[in-house]
Short mmCIF file of N, CA, C and O in Angstrom, two decimals:
data_model
loop_
_atom_site.label_atom_id
_atom_site.label_comp_id
_atom_site.label_asym_id
_atom_site.label_seq_id
_atom_site.Cartn_x
_atom_site.Cartn_y
_atom_site.Cartn_z
N VAL Z 1 -5.71 -23.21 -11.93
CA VAL Z 1 -6.33 -23.42 -12.43
C VAL Z 1 -7.42 -22.17 -11.61
O VAL Z 1 -7.63 -22.68 -10.75
N ALA Z 2 -7.90 -21.39 -12.10
CA ALA Z 2 -8.83 -20.54 -11.96
C ALA Z 2 -9.86 -20.99 -11.94
O ALA Z 2 -10.51 -21.07 -13.36
N GLU Z 3 -10.97 -21.60 -11.00
CA GLU Z 3 -12.53 -21.39 -11.07
C GLU Z 3 -13.24 -20.79 -10.47
O GLU Z 3 -12.56 -19.77 -8.89
N ALA Z 4 -14.10 -20.66 -10.13
CA ALA Z 4 -15.19 -19.17 -9.58
C ALA Z 4 -15.34 -20.27 -8.14
O ALA Z 4 -16.14 -21.30 -8.48
N CYS Z 5 -15.72 -19.26 -7.33
CA CYS Z 5 -16.39 -20.12 -6.23
C CYS Z 5 -16.98 -19.25 -4.65
O CYS Z 5 -16.36 -17.59 -5.04
N ARG Z 6 -17.69 -19.20 -4.02
CA ARG Z 6 -17.77 -18.01 -3.32
C ARG Z 6 -17.20 -18.29 -1.58
O ARG Z 6 -16.40 -19.84 -1.34
N VAL Z 7 -16.64 -17.20 -0.85
CA VAL Z 7 -16.22 -17.65 -0.04
C VAL Z 7 -16.55 -16.92 1.45
O VAL Z 7 -17.61 -16.06 0.86
N PRO Z 8 -16.51 -17.56 2.55
CA PRO Z 8 -16.91 -16.58 3.87
C PRO Z 8 -16.10 -15.17 4.16
O PRO Z 8 -15.44 -14.69 3.62
N ASP Z 9 -17.12 -14.44 4.18
CA ASP Z 9 -16.91 -13.02 4.66
C ASP Z 9 -16.24 -12.79 5.20
O ASP Z 9 -15.25 -11.83 4.87
N GLU Z 10 -15.62 -13.08 5.79
CA GLU Z 10 -14.25 -13.23 6.62
C GLU Z 10 -13.24 -12.87 6.06
O GLU Z 10 -11.62 -12.54 6.09
N TRP Z 11 -13.29 -13.89 4.82
CA TRP Z 11 -11.46 -14.21 4.29
C TRP Z 11 -12.06 -12.81 3.12
O TRP Z 11 -10.70 -12.36 2.86
N ILE Z 12 -13.01 -12.32 2.94
CA ILE Z 12 -13.38 -11.44 1.79
C ILE Z 12 -12.87 -9.73 2.47
O ILE Z 12 -11.40 -9.56 2.18
N GLN Z 13 -13.01 -9.82 4.30
CA GLN Z 13 -12.69 -8.43 5.27
C GLN Z 13 -10.91 -9.15 5.10
O GLN Z 13 -9.96 -8.39 4.84
N LEU Z 14 -10.33 -10.07 5.24
CA LEU Z 14 -9.02 -10.39 5.24
C LEU Z 14 -8.39 -9.92 4.44
O LEU Z 14 -7.21 -9.46 4.33
N ALA Z 15 -9.03 -10.25 3.09
CA ALA Z 15 -8.21 -10.07 2.26
C ALA Z 15 -8.28 -8.82 1.68
O ALA Z 15 -7.40 -8.18 1.84
N ARG Z 16 -8.70 -7.83 2.12
CA ARG Z 16 -9.01 -6.14 2.16
C ARG Z 16 -8.24 -6.21 3.25
O ARG Z 16 -7.70 -4.58 2.66
N ARG Z 17 -8.24 -6.24 4.17
CA ARG Z 17 -7.43 -6.08 5.40
C ARG Z 17 -5.59 -5.83 4.85
O ARG Z 17 -4.56 -5.05 5.09
N ALA Z 18 -5.75 -6.88 3.91
CA ALA Z 18 -4.47 -7.34 3.59
C ALA Z 18 -3.58 -6.74 2.30
O ALA Z 18 -2.53 -5.86 2.25
N ALA Z 19 -4.91 -5.95 1.58
CA ALA Z 19 -4.33 -5.56 0.76
C ALA Z 19 -4.41 -3.96 1.33
O ALA Z 19 -3.74 -2.85 1.28
N ALA Z 20 -5.15 -3.61 2.18
CA ALA Z 20 -5.06 -2.37 2.84
C ALA Z 20 -3.82 -1.82 3.28
O ALA Z 20 -3.21 -0.68 3.59
N THR Z 21 -3.47 -3.12 4.21
CA THR Z 21 -2.08 -3.01 5.24
C THR Z 21 -0.63 -2.57 4.26
O THR Z 21 0.03 -1.91 4.25
N ILE Z 22 -0.63 -3.08 2.68
CA ILE Z 22 0.38 -2.63 2.04
C ILE Z 22 0.00 -1.46 1.56
O ILE Z 22 0.50 -0.84 0.55
N GLY Z 23 -0.83 -0.48 1.16
CA GLY Z 23 -1.58 0.42 0.77
C GLY Z 23 -2.05 0.44 -1.37
O GLY Z 23 -2.20 1.00 -1.62
N ALA Z 24 -3.23 -0.73 -0.91
CA ALA Z 24 -2.99 -1.28 -2.38
C ALA Z 24 -4.33 -1.05 -2.52
O ALA Z 24 -5.09 -2.15 -1.86
N PRO Z 25 -5.20 -0.37 -3.42
CA PRO Z 25 -6.07 -0.17 -3.07
C PRO Z 25 -7.09 -1.13 -4.27
O PRO Z 25 -7.88 -1.33 -4.36
N LEU Z 26 -6.01 -1.67 -5.10
CA LEU Z 26 -6.49 -2.70 -5.71
C LEU Z 26 -5.51 -4.12 -6.38
O LEU Z 26 -4.52 -3.39 -6.36
N ALA Z 27 -5.99 -5.03 -5.28
CA ALA Z 27 -5.03 -6.11 -5.73
C ALA Z 27 -5.17 -7.33 -5.54
O ALA Z 27 -6.54 -7.88 -5.54
N GLY Z 28 -4.51 -8.63 -6.13
CA GLY Z 28 -4.72 -9.91 -5.80
C GLY Z 28 -4.45 -10.16 -4.01
O GLY Z 28 -3.03 -9.99 -4.16
N VAL Z 29 -5.49 -10.55 -3.82
CA VAL Z 29 -4.97 -11.77 -2.69
C VAL Z 29 -4.16 -13.29 -2.48
O VAL Z 29 -5.98 -13.87 -3.25
N ASP Z 30 -3.66 -14.23 -1.90
CA ASP Z 30 -3.72 -15.32 -2.29
C ASP Z 30 -3.95 -15.43 -0.12
O ASP Z 30 -2.82 -15.10 -0.03
N LEU Z 31 -5.19 -16.91 -0.41
CA LEU Z 31 -4.87 -16.84 0.97
C LEU Z 31 -5.09 -18.88 0.55
O LEU Z 31 -5.36 -18.83 -0.04
N LEU Z 32 -4.78 -19.13 1.92
CA LEU Z 32 -4.53 -20.58 2.05
C LEU Z 32 -5.36 -20.65 3.26
O LEU Z 32 -5.07 -20.29 4.52
N GLN Z 33 -6.31 -21.99 3.01
CA GLN Z 33 -7.16 -22.62 4.32
C GLN Z 33 -6.35 -23.65 4.74
O GLN Z 33 -5.74 -24.77 3.99
N ALA Z 34 -5.41 -23.75 6.17
CA ALA Z 34 -4.96 -25.42 6.88
C ALA Z 34 -5.68 -25.96 6.70
O ALA Z 34 -6.92 -25.71 7.26
N ASP Z 35 -5.36 -27.35 7.22
CA ASP Z 35 -5.99 -28.08 7.79
C ASP Z 35 -6.81 -28.30 8.94
O ASP Z 35 -7.80 -28.66 9.43
N ASP Z 36 -5.95 -26.92 9.99
CA ASP Z 36 -7.34 -26.69 11.48
C ASP Z 36 -7.77 -25.56 10.96
O ASP Z 36 -8.63 -24.93 11.55
N GLY Z 37 -8.56 -24.90 9.70
CA GLY Z 37 -9.27 -24.30 9.49
C GLY Z 37 -8.49 -22.48 9.37
O GLY Z 37 -9.49 -22.10 8.77
N GLN Z 38 -7.70 -22.72 9.37
CA GLN Z 38 -7.00 -20.90 9.79
C GLN Z 38 -6.43 -20.38 8.81
O GLN Z 38 -6.15 -21.39 7.63
N VAL Z 39 -7.13 -19.04 8.10
CA VAL Z 39 -6.54 -18.68 6.37
C VAL Z 39 -5.47 -17.71 6.92
O VAL Z 39 -5.80 -16.90 7.91
N TYR Z 40 -4.71 -17.87 5.76
CA TYR Z 40 -3.59 -17.74 5.68
C TYR Z 40 -3.40 -16.82 4.54
O TYR Z 40 -3.76 -17.20 3.38
N VAL Z 41 -2.84 -15.32 4.58
CA VAL Z 41 -2.84 -14.32 3.78
C VAL Z 41 -0.75 -14.92 3.25
O VAL Z 41 0.03 -14.84 3.91
N LEU Z 42 -1.02 -15.27 1.79
CA LEU Z 42 0.45 -15.68 1.21
C LEU Z 42 1.23 -14.59 0.93
O LEU Z 42 1.76 -14.53 0.69
N GLU Z 43 0.12 -14.27 -0.08
CA GLU Z 43 0.63 -13.18 -0.92
C GLU Z 43 -0.78 -12.02 -1.12
O GLU Z 43 -1.63 -12.48 -1.81
N VAL Z 44 0.52 -10.27 -1.97
CA VAL Z 44 -0.91 -9.30 -1.98
C VAL Z 44 -0.49 -9.02 -3.13
O VAL Z 44 1.00 -8.56 -3.57
N ASN Z 45 -1.19 -8.96 -4.12
CA ASN Z 45 -0.68 -8.50 -5.54
C ASN Z 45 -0.48 -7.54 -6.59
O ASN Z 45 -2.49 -7.53 -6.32
N ALA Z 46 0.60 -6.33 -7.23
CA ALA Z 46 -0.34 -5.40 -7.57
C ALA Z 46 -0.91 -6.41 -8.29
O ALA Z 46 -1.71 -4.72 -9.26
N VAL Z 47 -0.70 -7.00 -9.09
CA VAL Z 47 -0.85 -6.70 -10.72
C VAL Z 47 -1.54 -8.92 -10.65
O VAL Z 47 -1.11 -9.57 -11.28
N PRO Z 48 -2.83 -8.74 -10.35
CA PRO Z 48 -3.15 -9.93 -9.77
C PRO Z 48 -3.14 -10.56 -11.32
O PRO Z 48 -3.21 -10.42 -12.04
N GLY Z 49 -3.82 -12.24 -11.67
CA GLY Z 49 -4.06 -12.57 -12.89
C GLY Z 49 -4.83 -12.46 -13.15
O GLY Z 49 -6.04 -12.86 -12.17
N TRP Z 50 -5.14 -11.62 -14.60
CA TRP Z 50 -6.51 -11.07 -14.40
C TRP Z 50 -6.60 -12.06 -15.83
O TRP Z 50 -8.38 -12.36 -15.79
N ARG Z 51 -5.72 -13.15 -16.78
CA ARG Z 51 -7.27 -13.34 -17.38
C ARG Z 51 -7.42 -15.17 -16.74
O ARG Z 51 -8.22 -15.31 -17.51
N GLY Z 52 -6.21 -15.30 -15.80
CA GLY Z 52 -7.47 -16.81 -15.05
C GLY Z 52 -9.00 -15.94 -14.69
O GLY Z 52 -9.53 -16.86 -14.44
N LEU Z 53 -8.67 -14.80 -13.42
CA LEU Z 53 -9.61 -14.08 -12.97
C LEU Z 53 -10.44 -13.89 -14.23
O LEU Z 53 -12.40 -14.31 -13.66
N ALA Z 54 -10.69 -13.18 -15.45
CA ALA Z 54 -12.11 -13.03 -16.28
C ALA Z 54 -12.05 -14.33 -16.82
O ALA Z 54 -13.79 -14.30 -16.69
N ALA Z 55 -12.02 -15.24 -16.88
CA ALA Z 55 -12.37 -16.64 -17.37
C ALA Z 55 -13.33 -16.80 -16.37
O ALA Z 55 -14.29 -17.70 -16.63
N ALA Z 56 -12.49 -17.44 -15.42
CA ALA Z 56 -13.31 -17.48 -13.91
C ALA Z 56 -14.53 -17.50 -13.80
O ALA Z 56 -15.69 -17.60 -13.68
N LEU Z 57 -14.75 -16.15 -13.50
CA LEU Z 57 -15.68 -14.73 -13.52
C LEU Z 57 -16.48 -14.31 -14.61
O LEU Z 57 -18.02 -14.13 -14.50
N GLU Z 58 -16.02 -14.88 -15.47
CA GLU Z 58 -16.88 -13.58 -16.97
C GLU Z 58 -17.17 -12.57 -17.09
O GLU Z 58 -18.16 -12.54 -17.22
N VAL Z 59 -15.96 -12.36 -16.71
CA VAL Z 59 -16.29 -10.80 -16.06
C VAL Z 59 -14.62 -9.93 -17.21
O VAL Z 59 -13.73 -10.37 -16.85
N ASP Z 60 -15.30 -9.01 -17.87
CA ASP Z 60 -14.00 -7.75 -17.99
C ASP Z 60 -13.36 -7.65 -17.28
O ASP Z 60 -13.94 -6.21 -16.84
N ILE Z 61 -11.68 -8.17 -16.75
CA ILE Z 61 -11.89 -7.65 -16.28
C ILE Z 61 -11.11 -5.99 -16.44
O ILE Z 61 -10.99 -5.08 -15.00
N ALA Z 62 -9.92 -5.92 -16.94
CA ALA Z 62 -9.34 -4.66 -17.63
C ALA Z 62 -10.57 -3.48 -17.07
O ALA Z 62 -10.18 -2.31 -17.01
N ARG Z 63 -12.10 -3.79 -18.07
CA ARG Z 63 -13.15 -2.12 -17.85
C ARG Z 63 -13.46 -2.34 -16.54
O ARG Z 63 -13.83 -0.98 -16.18
N GLU Z 64 -13.23 -3.49 -15.43
CA GLU Z 64 -14.15 -2.91 -13.81
C GLU Z 64 -13.22 -1.96 -13.27
O GLU Z 64 -12.93 -1.04 -12.28
N VAL Z 65 -11.66 -2.05 -14.20
CA VAL Z 65 -10.29 -1.57 -13.39
C VAL Z 65 -10.11 -0.42 -13.96
O VAL Z 65 -10.56 0.32 -12.84
N LEU Z 66 -11.16 0.31 -15.54
CA LEU Z 66 -11.15 1.11 -15.16
C LEU Z 66 -12.38 1.84 -14.38
O LEU Z 66 -12.52 2.88 -14.37
N MET Z 67 -13.07 1.20 -14.28
CA MET Z 67 -14.37 1.79 -13.87
C MET Z 67 -14.00 2.34 -12.33
O MET Z 67 -13.98 3.15 -11.47
N PHE Z 68 -12.91 1.06 -11.50
CA PHE Z 68 -12.59 1.67 -10.91
C PHE Z 68 -11.99 2.76 -10.41
O PHE Z 68 -12.11 3.44 -9.58
N LEU Z 69 -11.51 3.00 -11.13
CA LEU Z 69 -10.40 4.28 -11.44
C LEU Z 69 -11.08 5.24 -10.90
O LEU Z 69 -10.64 6.16 -11.29
N GLU Z 70 -12.44 5.22 -12.37
CA GLU Z 70 -12.97 6.53 -12.77
C GLU Z 70 -13.40 6.92 -11.36
O GLU Z 70 -14.05 8.01 -11.06
N SER Z 71 -14.29 6.00 -10.62
CA SER Z 71 -14.94 5.80 -9.93
C SER Z 71 -14.00 6.61 -8.56
O SER Z 71 -14.60 7.22 -7.65
N SER Z 72 -12.72 5.86 -8.50
CA SER Z 72 -11.76 6.14 -7.36
C SER Z 72 -10.96 7.29 -7.26
O SER Z 72 -11.11 8.03 -6.14
N VAL Z 73 -10.83 7.82 -8.44
CA VAL Z 73 -9.16 8.78 -8.68
C VAL Z 73 -9.61 9.97 -9.08
O VAL Z 73 -9.32 10.76 -10.03
N GLY Z 74 -11.41 10.20 -10.17
CA GLY Z 74 -11.26 10.95 -11.42
C GLY Z 74 -10.77 10.52 -13.03
O GLY Z 74 -11.04 11.29 -13.67
N PHE Z 75 -10.14 9.97 -12.77
CA PHE Z 75 -9.61 9.09 -13.89
C PHE Z 75 -10.39 8.62 -14.67
O PHE Z 75 -11.44 7.91 -14.68
N SER Z 76 -10.35 9.02 -16.02
CA SER Z 76 -10.79 8.73 -17.55
C SER Z 76 -9.94 8.29 -18.52
O SER Z 76 -9.46 9.34 -18.69
N PRO Z 77 -9.86 7.39 -19.47
CA PRO Z 77 -8.80 6.97 -20.30
C PRO Z 77 -9.64 8.03 -21.69
O PRO Z 77 -8.61 7.80 -22.54
N ARG Z 78 -10.51 8.69 -21.86
CA ARG Z 78 -11.79 9.49 -22.50
C ARG Z 78 -10.56 10.57 -22.38
O ARG Z 78 -11.44 11.01 -23.25
N GLU Z 79 -10.10 11.02 -21.23
CA GLU Z 79 -9.54 12.67 -20.96
C GLU Z 79 -8.60 12.27 -21.34
O GLU Z 79 -7.82 11.45 -20.99
N LYS Z 80 -7.75 13.15 -21.78
CA LYS Z 80 -6.21 13.62 -22.60
C LYS Z 80 -6.45 15.38 -22.37
O LYS Z 80 -7.41 15.82 -22.62
#
């Protein structure tokens, strides 16, 4: 079950580094905190679970992805 939560900035940076390591400008990164507090990257997903993410955050993920593409690579679905 996906639910919104606040994560430490260090986790965000870890997820960004994991995505950058594989060259993914947009990715879902699964993190797991061990009993000793260490945080591990389990996997980097090129196609994250948008439905759960959208429901948990109440955000139109598809719209956010299109906005990201427009701003980062100049892509616009309105242009053909």
